[in-house]
């Protein structure tokens, strides 16, 4: 009997954890490499939505119209560092070049298939991990403060129609019944009723990781510096050590481009940073689901630590100092929307959404290196899409036909 192939998954966020678990379940000998405790970077502090309908990417045709307001920093949905934008101008220009009807059609269908499959797979994983206590099947609510802003949402509603995203439209009065925690400042609501959410994305990472380690999976603490291929794959770590494997999956989220560069790959990635801060619940009824206040550009969601208010996008260097202005504004707006108490922490948390120029993840074989696989670039919906991304990658690895079309996610769509 031949021994199973040894696979090292580099990066232990939700993408790396689900990937490691998937390969392990298919009989491989899998190790997960991360310099930190897995699930403690971007996958720690997100909004916790398991969405089946986050299908309209940020660089959609409507962005061009909103651009002047965003550039003048008149919307809380975006903050940016001018230095970063100037330094990354080719990336920004390329990102904007995807604001076309054609790419909206292509990306929304691809993301819808990925998210619908992933939601099903998460339900199975959550059950296997006995993590049902984290799960809320209460949907994902978008609310609008004015008729005008609801009308501007028409493009999203159209896309929900052609991609089959289940949604229900709520009037002002109906919203009060649906989510009594909301103050009566919203004129319209759209509920993605099949979406779910979790009360702690970090606890979900821990529960999935436990499935992996209980079945013999190894977690190695260390930071990959570069990869080298001789007879086997060698991963050189930042200290002097190195690791050997038959195959490597690069799943280090926002750090993936830097690591892939050691093999000459130019990955068109930037970081859409985002913040959260927890607040004690106020005196009114408790919030029962994730709520996106579209006009004010933030989301609030009940979490184990309190009500988590998450901010929109900040374009800045990956490791630039924190700038809490956007999340402070989000909190001021959230206080208009619902009853909230004191801040739980002294400072906000910050995470980095890893975004490729076309806002689609990269799932598949590295173009020039047999035995090296990519699974990163999941931008705003990596929690939602992780389970399916892992399954698709393992299918491609085994030369099996994936459950959905993977063409849109293939690394070779770019000249890397
Ligand atoms: C404010 C905010 C809200 C969000 N809300 C949602 C949401 O509601 N739903 C949703 O689906 N998505 C959401 N997202 C997006 C989601 O969080 C990300 O897409 C997802 O967490 C990316 O996971 P990842 O595993 O690729 O990256 P990460 O979680 O960042 O994991 C990467 C891992 O790589 C490790 N690493 C770094 N360097 C090395 C190295 N040299 N060697 C080995 N390992 C290394 C890191 O330590 C880290 O553990 C949100 C993001 C933000 C910021």
mmCIF file of C-alpha atoms in Angstrom, residues 14 20 45 77 151 187 262 273 333 364 370 386 405 412:
data_model
loop_
_atom_site.group_PDB
_atom_site.id
_atom_site.type_symbol
_atom_site.label_atom_id
_atom_site.label_comp_id
_atom_site.label_asym_id
_atom_site.label_seq_id
_atom_site.Cartn_x
_atom_site.Cartn_y
_atom_site.Cartn_z
ATOM 1 C CA UNK A 14 -11.281 30.102 7.116
ATOM 2 C CA UNK A 20 -7.161 21.350 5.057
ATOM 3 C CA UNK A 45 -13.578 39.631 12.955
ATOM 4 C CA UNK A 77 -18.633 53.248 2.584
ATOM 5 C CA UNK A 151 -34.398 53.143 -5.925
ATOM 6 C CA UNK A 187 -38.286 53.423 4.619
ATOM 7 C CA UNK A 262 8.911 34.240 -4.357
ATOM 8 C CA UNK A 273 -9.352 46.872 4.963
ATOM 9 C CA UNK A 333 -24.931 55.950 12.481
ATOM 10 C CA UNK A 364 -6.926 26.216 -8.986
ATOM 11 C CA UNK A 370 2.898 21.428 -10.825
ATOM 12 C CA UNK A 386 -14.856 28.935 1.936
ATOM 13 C CA UNK A 405 -18.252 25.679 -13.382
ATOM 14 C CA UNK A 412 -4.780 31.289 -15.597
#
